[in-house]
Every structure is written in structure tokens, then in C-alpha cells.
PDB file of C-alpha atoms in Angstrom:
ATOM      1  CA  MET A   2       5.918  29.959  21.946  1.00 48.00           C
ATOM      2  CA  THR A   3       6.519  28.337  18.585  1.00 48.00           C
ATOM      3  CA  ALA A   4      10.032  26.942  18.175  1.00 52.00           C
ATOM      4  CA  PRO A   5      12.207  29.056  15.797  1.00 56.00           C
ATOM      5  CA  GLY A   6      11.998  27.968  12.188  1.00 57.00           C
ATOM      6  CA  LEU A   7       8.687  26.140  12.539  1.00 61.00           C
ATOM      7  CA  PRO A   8       5.674  27.338  10.544  1.00 65.00           C
ATOM      8  CA  ALA A   9       2.648  28.484  12.505  1.00 84.00           C
ATOM      9  CA  LEU A  10      -0.072  25.863  12.223  1.00 94.00           C
ATOM     10  CA  ASP A  11      -2.743  28.494  11.778  1.00 95.00           C
ATOM     11  CA  ARG A  12      -5.297  26.194  10.128  1.00 96.00           C
ATOM     12  CA  LEU A  13      -5.516  23.944  13.210  1.00 97.00           C
ATOM     13  CA  ARG A  14      -7.825  24.760  16.129  1.00 97.00           C
ATOM     14  CA  VAL A  15      -6.539  22.888  19.157  1.00 98.00           C
ATOM     15  CA  GLY A  16      -8.819  21.597  21.896  1.00 98.00           C
ATOM     16  CA  SER A  17      -9.243  18.743  24.344  1.00 98.00           C
ATOM     17  CA  ALA A  18     -11.997  16.399  25.446  1.00 98.00           C
ATOM     18  CA  PRO A  19     -13.416  14.575  28.481  1.00 98.00           C
ATOM     19  CA  ASP A  20     -11.507  11.487  27.309  1.00 98.00           C
ATOM     20  CA  SER A  21      -8.259  13.186  28.341  1.00 98.00           C
ATOM     21  CA  TRP A  22      -9.683  13.396  31.863  1.00 98.00           C
ATOM     22  CA  GLY A  23     -10.453   9.676  32.007  1.00 97.00           C
ATOM     23  CA  VAL A  24     -14.119  10.044  31.036  1.00 98.00           C
ATOM     24  CA  TRP A  25     -15.644   7.185  29.030  1.00 96.00           C
ATOM     25  CA  PHE A  26     -19.169   7.005  30.428  1.00 95.00           C
ATOM     26  CA  PRO A  27     -22.017   9.432  31.207  1.00 97.00           C
ATOM     27  CA  ASP A  28     -21.871   8.577  34.901  1.00 96.00           C
ATOM     28  CA  ASP A  29     -19.119   6.634  36.642  1.00 96.00           C
ATOM     29  CA  PRO A  30     -17.709   7.017  40.175  1.00 95.00           C
ATOM     30  CA  GLN A  31     -14.169   6.560  38.823  1.00 95.00           C
ATOM     31  CA  GLN A  32     -14.470   9.717  36.696  1.00 97.00           C
ATOM     32  CA  VAL A  33     -13.883  13.346  37.666  1.00 98.00           C
ATOM     33  CA  PRO A  34     -17.022  15.508  38.053  1.00 98.00           C
ATOM     34  CA  TRP A  35     -17.888  17.481  34.953  1.00 98.00           C
ATOM     35  CA  GLU A  36     -17.341  20.828  36.715  1.00 98.00           C
ATOM     36  CA  ARG A  37     -13.760  19.860  37.449  1.00 98.00           C
ATOM     37  CA  PHE A  38     -13.184  18.806  33.848  1.00 98.00           C
ATOM     38  CA  LEU A  39     -14.403  22.174  32.567  1.00 98.00           C
ATOM     39  CA  ASP A  40     -12.346  24.098  35.124  1.00 98.00           C
ATOM     40  CA  GLU A  41      -9.185  22.163  34.356  1.00 98.00           C
ATOM     41  CA  VAL A  42      -9.451  22.049  30.571  1.00 98.00           C
ATOM     42  CA  SER A  43      -9.714  25.833  30.605  1.00 98.00           C
ATOM     43  CA  GLN A  44      -6.862  26.131  33.094  1.00 98.00           C
ATOM     44  CA  ALA A  45      -4.690  23.957  30.838  1.00 98.00           C
ATOM     45  CA  GLY A  46      -5.030  26.507  28.031  1.00 98.00           C
ATOM     46  CA  TYR A  47      -7.560  24.972  25.669  1.00 98.00           C
ATOM     47  CA  ASP A  48     -10.361  26.927  23.991  1.00 97.00           C
ATOM     48  CA  TRP A  49     -12.331  24.052  22.427  1.00 98.00           C
ATOM     49  CA  ILE A  50     -13.907  20.914  23.888  1.00 98.00           C
ATOM     50  CA  GLU A  51     -16.069  18.020  22.783  1.00 98.00           C
ATOM     51  CA  LEU A  52     -19.218  16.943  24.598  1.00 98.00           C
ATOM     52  CA  GLY A  53     -17.897  13.483  25.500  1.00 98.00           C
ATOM     53  CA  PRO A  54     -20.404  10.735  26.357  1.00 98.00           C
ATOM     54  CA  TYR A  55     -23.923  12.147  26.221  1.00 98.00           C
ATOM     55  CA  GLY A  56     -25.067  12.957  29.750  1.00 98.00           C
ATOM     56  CA  TYR A  57     -21.634  13.594  31.239  1.00 98.00           C
ATOM     57  CA  LEU A  58     -21.879  17.352  30.649  1.00 98.00           C
ATOM     58  CA  PRO A  59     -25.226  19.072  31.269  1.00 98.00           C
ATOM     59  CA  THR A  60     -27.651  18.342  28.433  1.00 98.00           C
ATOM     60  CA  ASP A  61     -29.718  21.496  28.873  1.00 98.00           C
ATOM     61  CA  PRO A  62     -28.323  23.852  26.209  1.00 98.00           C
ATOM     62  CA  ALA A  63     -28.872  27.016  28.228  1.00 98.00           C
ATOM     63  CA  ARG A  64     -27.073  25.646  31.251  1.00 98.00           C
ATOM     64  CA  LEU A  65     -24.234  24.152  29.226  1.00 98.00           C
ATOM     65  CA  THR A  66     -23.807  27.393  27.283  1.00 98.00           C
ATOM     66  CA  ASP A  67     -23.481  29.271  30.552  1.00 98.00           C
ATOM     67  CA  GLU A  68     -21.005  26.764  31.980  1.00 98.00           C
ATOM     68  CA  VAL A  69     -18.681  26.712  28.962  1.00 98.00           C
ATOM     69  CA  SER A  70     -18.947  30.425  28.233  1.00 98.00           C
ATOM     70  CA  LYS A  71     -17.924  31.532  31.706  1.00 98.00           C
ATOM     71  CA  ARG A  72     -14.775  29.424  31.306  1.00 98.00           C
ATOM     72  CA  GLY A  73     -13.968  30.817  27.860  1.00 98.00           C
ATOM     73  CA  LEU A  74     -14.700  27.518  26.107  1.00 98.00           C
ATOM     74  CA  GLN A  75     -16.523  26.514  22.917  1.00 98.00           C
ATOM     75  CA  VAL A  76     -17.814  23.143  21.718  1.00 98.00           C
ATOM     76  CA  SER A  77     -16.409  21.634  18.515  1.00 98.00           C
ATOM     77  CA  ALA A  78     -18.353  18.352  18.292  1.00 98.00           C
ATOM     78  CA  GLY A  79     -20.524  15.705  19.854  1.00 98.00           C
ATOM     79  CA  THR A  80     -19.772  11.975  19.748  1.00 98.00           C
ATOM     80  CA  VAL A  81     -21.953   8.937  19.036  1.00 98.00           C
ATOM     81  CA  PHE A  82     -21.389   5.191  18.760  1.00 96.00           C
ATOM     82  CA  THR A  83     -23.269   3.341  16.018  1.00 98.00           C
ATOM     83  CA  ALA A  84     -23.723  -0.255  14.836  1.00 98.00           C
ATOM     84  CA  LEU A  85     -24.946   0.446  11.325  1.00 98.00           C
ATOM     85  CA  HIS A  86     -23.283  -2.711   9.941  1.00 98.00           C
ATOM     86  CA  ARG A  87     -26.155  -4.618  11.568  1.00 98.00           C
ATOM     87  CA  GLY A  88     -28.546  -3.337   8.917  1.00 98.00           C
ATOM     88  CA  PRO A  89     -31.750  -1.290   8.647  1.00 97.00           C
ATOM     89  CA  GLY A  90     -33.198  -2.952  11.735  1.00 98.00           C
ATOM     90  CA  VAL A  91     -31.027  -0.797  14.008  1.00 98.00           C
ATOM     91  CA  TRP A  92     -31.823   2.493  12.259  1.00 98.00           C
ATOM     92  CA  ASP A  93     -34.623   3.766  14.514  1.00 98.00           C
ATOM     93  CA  GLU A  94     -32.666   3.122  17.696  1.00 98.00           C
ATOM     94  CA  THR A  95     -29.525   4.630  16.149  1.00 98.00           C
ATOM     95  CA  TRP A  96     -31.296   7.746  14.944  1.00 98.00           C
ATOM     96  CA  ALA A  97     -32.971   8.353  18.313  1.00 98.00           C
ATOM     97  CA  HIS A  98     -29.550   8.471  19.999  1.00 97.00           C
ATOM     98  CA  VAL A  99     -27.822  10.401  17.217  1.00 98.00           C
ATOM     99  CA  ALA A 100     -30.573  13.023  17.091  1.00 98.00           C
ATOM    100  CA  GLN A 101     -30.308  13.570  20.843  1.00 98.00           C
ATOM    101  CA  VAL A 102     -26.574  14.258  20.658  1.00 98.00           C
ATOM    102  CA  ALA A 103     -26.775  16.215  17.407  1.00 98.00           C
ATOM    103  CA  GLU A 104     -29.472  18.491  18.811  1.00 98.00           C
ATOM    104  CA  LEU A 105     -27.237  19.442  21.737  1.00 98.00           C
ATOM    105  CA  ALA A 106     -24.188  19.859  19.497  1.00 98.00           C
ATOM    106  CA  GLN A 107     -26.186  22.131  17.175  1.00 98.00           C
ATOM    107  CA  ALA A 108     -27.408  24.189  20.135  1.00 98.00           C
ATOM    108  CA  MET A 109     -23.786  24.656  21.200  1.00 98.00           C
ATOM    109  CA  ASP A 110     -22.844  25.918  17.702  1.00 98.00           C
ATOM    110  CA  ALA A 111     -20.690  22.877  17.017  1.00 98.00           C
ATOM    111  CA  GLY A 112     -20.134  21.893  13.405  1.00 98.00           C
ATOM    112  CA  HIS A 113     -19.351  18.193  13.666  1.00 98.00           C
ATOM    113  CA  LEU A 114     -20.588  14.883  14.941  1.00 98.00           C
ATOM    114  CA  VAL A 115     -17.874  12.288  15.563  1.00 98.00           C
ATOM    115  CA  VAL A 116     -19.241   8.836  14.709  1.00 98.00           C
ATOM    116  CA  ILE A 117     -17.490   5.792  16.180  1.00 98.00           C
ATOM    117  CA  PRO A 118     -18.365   2.284  14.971  1.00 97.00           C
ATOM    118  CA  SER A 119     -19.439  -0.099  17.702  1.00 96.00           C
ATOM    119  CA  PHE A 120     -16.884  -2.379  19.370  1.00 96.00           C
ATOM    120  CA  TRP A 121     -16.672  -6.026  18.370  1.00 96.00           C
ATOM    121  CA  ARG A 122     -15.527  -6.871  21.888  1.00 91.00           C
ATOM    122  CA  ASP A 123     -16.629  -5.280  25.157  1.00 85.00           C
ATOM    123  CA  ASP A 124     -14.340  -2.446  26.257  1.00 72.00           C
ATOM    124  CA  LYS A 125     -14.774  -3.306  29.935  1.00 70.00           C
ATOM    125  CA  THR A 126     -15.017  -7.104  30.057  1.00 78.00           C
ATOM    126  CA  ALA A 127     -13.183  -7.913  26.776  1.00 78.00           C
ATOM    127  CA  GLU A 128     -15.993 -10.350  25.950  1.00 87.00           C
ATOM    128  CA  LEU A 129     -16.273 -11.067  22.226  1.00 91.00           C
ATOM    129  CA  ILE A 130     -19.518  -9.493  20.993  1.00 93.00           C
ATOM    130  CA  GLU A 131     -19.268 -10.411  17.315  1.00 96.00           C
ATOM    131  CA  PRO A 132     -16.626 -11.346  14.695  1.00 96.00           C
ATOM    132  CA  SER A 133     -13.861  -8.820  14.061  1.00 94.00           C
ATOM    133  CA  GLU A 134     -14.347  -9.033  10.280  1.00 97.00           C
ATOM    134  CA  LEU A 135     -17.517  -7.958   8.487  1.00 98.00           C
ATOM    135  CA  THR A 136     -19.188  -9.898   5.722  1.00 98.00           C
ATOM    136  CA  ARG A 137     -19.692  -8.285   2.312  1.00 98.00           C
ATOM    137  CA  GLU A 138     -23.340  -7.634   3.213  1.00 98.00           C
ATOM    138  CA  GLN A 139     -22.356  -6.030   6.527  1.00 98.00           C
ATOM    139  CA  TRP A 140     -19.884  -3.737   4.766  1.00 98.00           C
ATOM    140  CA  LYS A 141     -22.710  -2.655   2.478  1.00 98.00           C
ATOM    141  CA  HIS A 142     -24.952  -1.969   5.480  1.00 98.00           C
ATOM    142  CA  LEU A 143     -22.145   0.002   7.141  1.00 98.00           C
ATOM    143  CA  THR A 144     -21.276   2.224   4.195  1.00 98.00           C
ATOM    144  CA  GLU A 145     -24.843   2.862   3.067  1.00 98.00           C
ATOM    145  CA  GLY A 146     -25.919   3.427   6.658  1.00 98.00           C
ATOM    146  CA  MET A 147     -23.194   6.031   7.197  1.00 98.00           C
ATOM    147  CA  GLU A 148     -24.226   7.883   4.054  1.00 98.00           C
ATOM    148  CA  ARG A 149     -27.843   7.853   5.185  1.00 98.00           C
ATOM    149  CA  LEU A 150     -26.790   9.097   8.620  1.00 98.00           C
ATOM    150  CA  ALA A 151     -24.729  11.891   7.089  1.00 98.00           C
ATOM    151  CA  ARG A 152     -27.661  13.079   4.971  1.00 98.00           C
ATOM    152  CA  GLN A 153     -30.052  13.053   7.909  1.00 98.00           C
ATOM    153  CA  VAL A 154     -27.669  14.780  10.307  1.00 98.00           C
ATOM    154  CA  ARG A 155     -26.904  17.495   7.756  1.00 98.00           C
ATOM    155  CA  GLU A 156     -30.551  17.971   6.809  1.00 98.00           C
ATOM    156  CA  HIS A 157     -31.934  18.101  10.352  1.00 98.00           C
ATOM    157  CA  PHE A 158     -29.061  19.650  12.313  1.00 98.00           C
ATOM    158  CA  GLY A 159     -26.639  21.242   9.845  1.00 98.00           C
ATOM    159  CA  LEU A 160     -23.737  19.149  11.141  1.00 98.00           C
ATOM    160  CA  ASP A 161     -21.117  17.157   9.231  1.00 98.00           C
ATOM    161  CA  ILE A 162     -20.354  13.642  10.402  1.00 98.00           C
ATOM    162  CA  VAL A 163     -16.727  12.517  10.682  1.00 98.00           C
ATOM    163  CA  VAL A 164     -16.207   8.776  11.122  1.00 98.00           C
ATOM    164  CA  HIS A 165     -13.580   7.787  13.684  1.00 98.00           C
ATOM    165  CA  PRO A 166     -11.453   4.689  12.934  1.00 98.00           C
ATOM    166  CA  HIS A 167     -11.065   3.073  16.350  1.00 97.00           C
ATOM    167  CA  ALA A 168      -9.327   0.081  17.906  1.00 96.00           C
ATOM    168  CA  ASP A 169     -11.502  -3.017  18.352  1.00 96.00           C
ATOM    169  CA  THR A 170     -14.060  -1.762  15.805  1.00 97.00           C
ATOM    170  CA  HIS A 171     -14.590  -2.736  12.176  1.00 97.00           C
ATOM    171  CA  ILE A 172     -12.979   0.466  10.860  1.00 98.00           C
ATOM    172  CA  ASP A 173      -9.481   0.241  12.286  1.00 97.00           C
ATOM    173  CA  THR A 174      -6.590  -0.870  10.052  1.00 98.00           C
ATOM    174  CA  GLU A 175      -5.302   0.852   6.926  1.00 98.00           C
ATOM    175  CA  GLU A 176      -7.030  -1.784   4.794  1.00 98.00           C
ATOM    176  CA  HIS A 177     -10.387  -1.288   6.504  1.00 98.00           C
ATOM    177  CA  VAL A 178     -10.133   2.514   6.492  1.00 98.00           C
ATOM    178  CA  GLU A 179      -9.323   2.608   2.786  1.00 98.00           C
ATOM    179  CA  ARG A 180     -12.110   0.158   1.994  1.00 98.00           C
ATOM    180  CA  PHE A 181     -14.541   2.347   3.914  1.00 98.00           C
ATOM    181  CA  LEU A 182     -13.409   5.556   2.211  1.00 98.00           C
ATOM    182  CA  ASP A 183     -13.482   4.023  -1.260  1.00 98.00           C
ATOM    183  CA  ALA A 184     -17.064   2.837  -0.709  1.00 98.00           C
ATOM    184  CA  THR A 185     -18.512   6.113   0.634  1.00 98.00           C
ATOM    185  CA  ASP A 186     -19.375   9.491  -0.888  1.00 98.00           C
ATOM    186  CA  SER A 187     -16.800  12.163  -0.046  1.00 97.00           C
ATOM    187  CA  ASP A 188     -19.507  14.825  -0.160  1.00 97.00           C
ATOM    188  CA  LEU A 189     -21.206  13.106   2.773  1.00 98.00           C
ATOM    189  CA  VAL A 190     -18.764  11.020   4.793  1.00 98.00           C
ATOM    190  CA  ASN A 191     -15.285  12.007   5.919  1.00 98.00           C
ATOM    191  CA  LEU A 192     -12.895  10.958   8.665  1.00 98.00           C
ATOM    192  CA  CYS A 193     -11.991  11.954  12.156  1.00 98.00           C
ATOM    193  CA  LEU A 194      -8.380  10.766  12.013  1.00 98.00           C
ATOM    194  CA  ASP A 195      -7.312   9.707  15.481  1.00 98.00           C
ATOM    195  CA  THR A 196      -3.538   9.510  15.249  1.00 98.00           C
ATOM    196  CA  GLY A 197      -3.232   7.197  18.257  1.00 98.00           C
ATOM    197  CA  HIS A 198      -5.908   4.717  17.266  1.00 98.00           C
ATOM    198  CA  TYR A 199      -4.586   4.591  13.713  1.00 98.00           C
ATOM    199  CA  ALA A 200      -1.046   3.873  14.970  1.00 98.00           C
ATOM    200  CA  TYR A 201      -2.460   1.328  17.433  1.00 98.00           C
ATOM    201  CA  CYS A 202      -3.935  -0.510  14.442  1.00 98.00           C
ATOM    202  CA  GLY A 203      -0.745  -0.270  12.361  1.00 98.00           C
ATOM    203  CA  GLY A 204      -1.631   2.759  10.231  1.00 98.00           C
ATOM    204  CA  ASP A 205       0.520   5.709   9.139  1.00 98.00           C
ATOM    205  CA  SER A 206      -1.289   9.008   9.764  1.00 98.00           C
ATOM    206  CA  VAL A 207       0.960  11.105   7.516  1.00 98.00           C
ATOM    207  CA  LYS A 208       0.474   8.658   4.638  1.00 98.00           C
ATOM    208  CA  LEU A 209      -3.298   8.720   5.151  1.00 98.00           C
ATOM    209  CA  ILE A 210      -3.371  12.527   5.152  1.00 98.00           C
ATOM    210  CA  GLU A 211      -1.215  12.694   2.021  1.00 98.00           C
ATOM    211  CA  THR A 212      -3.238  10.000   0.211  1.00 98.00           C
ATOM    212  CA  TYR A 213      -6.787  10.846   1.303  1.00 98.00           C
ATOM    213  CA  GLY A 214      -6.368  14.485   2.291  1.00 98.00           C
ATOM    214  CA  GLU A 215      -9.750  15.557   0.974  1.00 98.00           C
ATOM    215  CA  ARG A 216     -11.392  13.016   3.303  1.00 98.00           C
ATOM    216  CA  ILE A 217      -9.765  14.290   6.515  1.00 98.00           C
ATOM    217  CA  GLY A 218     -12.407  16.424   8.209  1.00 98.00           C
ATOM    218  CA  TYR A 219     -11.259  16.425  11.843  1.00 98.00           C
ATOM    219  CA  LEU A 220      -8.321  15.283  13.968  1.00 98.00           C
ATOM    220  CA  HIS A 221      -7.892  13.591  17.325  1.00 98.00           C
ATOM    221  CA  LEU A 222      -4.322  13.962  18.570  1.00 98.00           C
ATOM    222  CA  LYS A 223      -3.021  10.971  20.475  1.00 98.00           C
ATOM    223  CA  GLN A 224       0.104   8.841  20.792  1.00 98.00           C
ATOM    224  CA  VAL A 225       0.799   5.216  21.679  1.00 98.00           C
ATOM    225  CA  ASP A 226       3.683   3.782  23.645  1.00 98.00           C
ATOM    226  CA  PRO A 227       5.413   1.470  21.116  1.00 98.00           C
ATOM    227  CA  ASP A 228       6.746  -0.921  23.768  1.00 98.00           C
ATOM    228  CA  ILE A 229       3.367  -1.394  25.424  1.00 98.00           C
ATOM    229  CA  LEU A 230       1.719  -1.628  22.005  1.00 98.00           C
ATOM    230  CA  ALA A 231       4.090  -4.455  21.028  1.00 98.00           C
ATOM    231  CA  ASP A 232       3.017  -6.328  24.160  1.00 98.00           C
ATOM    232  CA  VAL A 233      -0.648  -5.609  23.421  1.00 95.00           C
ATOM    233  CA  VAL A 234      -0.313  -6.956  19.876  1.00 95.00           C
ATOM    234  CA  LYS A 235       1.662  -9.999  21.016  1.00 96.00           C
ATOM    235  CA  ASN A 236      -0.922 -10.949  23.643  1.00 93.00           C
ATOM    236  CA  GLU A 237      -3.992  -9.828  21.625  1.00 90.00           C
ATOM    237  CA  THR A 238      -4.977  -7.613  24.549  1.00 92.00           C
ATOM    238  CA  PRO A 239      -8.394  -5.943  24.179  1.00 92.00           C
ATOM    239  CA  PHE A 240      -8.508  -2.166  23.989  1.00 94.00           C
ATOM    240  CA  GLY A 241      -9.861  -1.466  27.483  1.00 92.00           C
ATOM    241  CA  PRO A 242      -7.159  -3.462  29.308  1.00 93.00           C
ATOM    242  CA  ALA A 243      -4.549  -2.016  26.917  1.00 95.00           C
ATOM    243  CA  VAL A 244      -5.528   1.492  28.007  1.00 96.00           C
ATOM    244  CA  ARG A 245      -5.192   0.435  31.636  1.00 94.00           C
ATOM    245  CA  GLN A 246      -1.679  -0.753  30.768  1.00 96.00           C
ATOM    246  CA  GLY A 247      -0.892   2.785  29.581  1.00 97.00           C
ATOM    247  CA  VAL A 248      -0.770   2.096  25.848  1.00 98.00           C
ATOM    248  CA  MET A 249      -1.896   5.666  25.152  1.00 98.00           C
ATOM    249  CA  CYS A 250       0.775   8.083  26.341  1.00 98.00           C
ATOM    250  CA  GLU A 251       1.298  11.812  26.413  1.00 96.00           C
ATOM    251  CA  PRO A 252       3.248  13.435  23.583  1.00 97.00           C
ATOM    252  CA  PRO A 253       6.077  13.502  22.716  1.00 97.00           C
ATOM    253  CA  LEU A 254       6.712  10.164  24.438  1.00 97.00           C
ATOM    254  CA  GLY A 255       5.106   7.895  21.829  1.00 98.00           C
ATOM    255  CA  VAL A 256       4.200   7.470  18.171  1.00 98.00           C
ATOM    256  CA  PRO A 257       3.351   8.865  15.715  1.00 98.00           C
ATOM    257  CA  ALA A 258       5.595  11.922  15.912  1.00 98.00           C
ATOM    258  CA  MET A 259       3.264  14.891  16.188  1.00 97.00           C
ATOM    259  CA  GLY A 260       5.277  17.384  14.155  1.00 96.00           C
ATOM    260  CA  PRO A 261       4.996  15.629  10.780  1.00 97.00           C
ATOM    261  CA  VAL A 262       1.303  14.846  11.344  1.00 98.00           C
ATOM    262  CA  LEU A 263       0.471  18.458  12.189  1.00 97.00           C
ATOM    263  CA  THR A 264       2.535  19.765   9.275  1.00 96.00           C
ATOM    264  CA  ALA A 265       0.776  17.386   6.876  1.00 97.00           C
ATOM    265  CA  ALA A 266      -2.615  18.490   8.216  1.00 98.00           C
ATOM    266  CA  GLN A 267      -1.671  22.157   7.869  1.00 97.00           C
ATOM    267  CA  GLY A 268      -0.644  21.429   4.289  1.00 97.00           C
ATOM    268  CA  LEU A 269      -4.207  20.476   3.389  1.00 97.00           C
ATOM    269  CA  GLY A 270      -5.024  24.184   3.408  1.00 96.00           C
ATOM    270  CA  VAL A 271      -8.323  23.843   5.268  1.00 97.00           C
ATOM    271  CA  ASP A 272      -9.387  24.677   8.809  1.00 97.00           C
ATOM    272  CA  LEU A 273      -9.354  21.586  11.019  1.00 98.00           C
ATOM    273  CA  PHE A 274     -10.060  20.905  14.642  1.00 98.00           C
ATOM    274  CA  ALA A 275      -7.199  19.066  16.334  1.00 98.00           C
ATOM    275  CA  ILE A 276      -8.597  17.728  19.590  1.00 98.00           C
ATOM    276  CA  VAL A 277      -6.243  16.157  22.136  1.00 98.00           C
ATOM    277  CA  GLU A 278      -7.674  12.848  23.314  1.00 96.00           C
ATOM    278  CA  GLN A 279      -5.494  10.719  25.555  1.00 96.00           C
ATOM    279  CA  ASP A 280      -7.396   7.588  26.550  1.00 96.00           C
ATOM    280  CA  MET A 281      -6.899   7.178  30.299  1.00 95.00           C
ATOM    281  CA  TYR A 282      -9.803   5.222  31.777  1.00 95.00           C
ATOM    282  CA  PRO A 283      -9.718   4.913  34.708  1.00 94.00           C
ATOM    283  CA  CYS A 284      -7.142   7.312  36.120  1.00 96.00           C
ATOM    284  CA  PRO A 285      -6.418   9.095  39.416  1.00 97.00           C
ATOM    285  CA  PRO A 286      -8.308  12.417  39.550  1.00 97.00           C
ATOM    286  CA  ASP A 287      -5.111  14.465  39.893  1.00 98.00           C
ATOM    287  CA  GLN A 288      -3.408  12.895  36.874  1.00 98.00           C
ATOM    288  CA  PRO A 289      -5.101  14.593  33.867  1.00 98.00           C
ATOM    289  CA  LEU A 290      -4.412  18.310  34.506  1.00 98.00           C
ATOM    290  CA  PRO A 291      -0.593  18.175  34.586  1.00 98.00           C
ATOM    291  CA  ILE A 292      -0.594  15.999  31.455  1.00 98.00           C
ATOM    292  CA  ALA A 293      -2.988  18.382  29.710  1.00 98.00           C
ATOM    293  CA  GLU A 294      -0.811  21.368  30.567  1.00 98.00           C
ATOM    294  CA  ARG A 295       2.373  19.663  29.370  1.00 98.00           C
ATOM    295  CA  THR A 296       0.642  18.538  26.169  1.00 98.00           C
ATOM    296  CA  ARG A 297      -0.581  22.051  25.417  1.00 98.00           C
ATOM    297  CA  ARG A 298       2.922  23.443  25.933  1.00 97.00           C
ATOM    298  CA  PHE A 299       4.359  20.758  23.664  1.00 97.00           C
ATOM    299  CA  LEU A 300       1.847  21.474  20.888  1.00 97.00           C
ATOM    300  CA  ARG A 301       2.782  25.150  21.028  1.00 95.00           C
ATOM    301  CA  THR A 302       6.411  24.194  20.388  1.00 94.00           C
ATOM    302  CA  CYS A 303       5.149  22.388  17.257  1.00 94.00           C
ATOM    303  CA  GLY A 304       3.478  25.588  16.069  1.00 93.00           C
ATOM    304  CA  ALA A 305      -0.089  24.777  17.095  1.00 92.00           C
TER     305      ALA A 305
END
């Protein structure tokens, strides 16, 4: 039930994702089987899911439709990683992967494709892959490449891309996010605002929503533990090890406060997906469901 006095957040469609079950890879023995994820996400009270890493859920549309439908679920989006800052030379490889995911998302009646920039350090080994700052030319490749991707995805699959600022990628801090938004066409490229990743990188989600509201096309709901984050920042801990330290925590135990973020999003006056995504790789198989159930109950008290 919604707490007395709180407005109903009727423009937000709440869901969850494989990430909240500790799923980062298509196939990994440390992850729960996909059947268990689907069973438990439905049991926890969610209606919407994302596809997660391509190949984790069945990729045959007929089979996947049957599996989600019998659990009362629908698909909101697919997810892809891209390295468009590397220039036109990566386009063919990028498009082959994007088209594969977009085709499945379209078949599942999803409306969005979440696009995450590639990591500049390895999320498993923490090895530095490339510099953390882009050159002027690389920024141009990134922004023009995202616009090209948006046009192609819309033309071929009828989906809108939403770019996900993410820790240990080149679109992370407030400065980088604003630079990216100011250099891209709002008719083509908008954001998936991940509240946890943005806080992890020092950003203020409410400020971003109030300043760039027309560019917010999708939400990932997540919180960070401020004490663990302070240690992560102090020691320059890579994202993967930081997650293993528990830097991403269940609401309402971390930051940012969910209520103001959800209220600001509701105030935009548009329908938005708000997908719970608590990074927990790896995690014990019995850990995700109780957290998912508590999180859903908490979001209801916020009006969602």
C-alpha cells in the first residue's frame, strides 16, 4: 500500500532485471538458472523484466514469449554494450550484436534498447583496457556513433535507444553525462538514468532529472552504500571488486533517497519504466528473492 499523503506514481512502470539476481553473463556457473530467475521475479511481485545479457534467457521468441507469459511477465528492454568511441571501424561488429538483441526485444514487444558504453577497465580482472578519458576525436566518434545507432535501431526495429551512464565507462560523471547530452540529438538519443551508477560516480539524480528532464527516457533504480563507496573512491577500486564488496545495496539502506528521485520522475509527466537493478555479482542463489520482495514492498510505500 502507498503510505498516506504520498502521491501515486502512476507514470512509473516498475520492473526488475536479471542483474538483481546476480546475472552479468550469458552463461556462468555462479549465476541462477534462467527458469529460477523468471519464477522468482514474478513471485516477488514484478510485472516487467529486461532481457539481461543476450543468451541468458531463451533467444527463440516463441519460447521466450511462452515462458514470460505463463508467469505474467512482459519485457521492457534489451541491453547491449558498445565501444563506438573507437570509430567507424567497430561499426559492423557493433551492429551485428545490436541487431541480434534488438530483434529479440522487438519480438517481445519491448520499446527500448539500453546501450551501455564499454568499460575502460575489465570488470572481472580490473585490468586497464584503455584510458579513462576520451580524446576530442573519440568523443566525436562516440556521439556521432550513438546517433547513427539510434537511427538504425529505430528504422529497422522500431525501438528507442537509451544510453546508460555506468561506472568505469566513459559516460559516468555529471561532467561526462552533460557533455554527452549536449553533443547529441534529443530526438534520437536519450538516457537510461541509473540512480546507483550516477551516485557511484558523484552525480545527483534529482538534479539531472530537473535539468535534463526531456532527455530521461528510462530509469534503473539502484542505491549505493555511502560508507563502502567512500572506501571504493579512496582506494580507486574497480567496479567489479566494488560490487563484491557490497557497494550496491538494497533500498532504503543507501543513496540516493528513492522518494525524491521517483517524485521528480513522476513530475516529468511521461510514462517511464523504472527497473530495479541491484548489482550483485556473484551472489548466493538464495539471496536475491528476499531482497527483491523487500524492495518491491518498499517501492510501494513510495507510491510506485
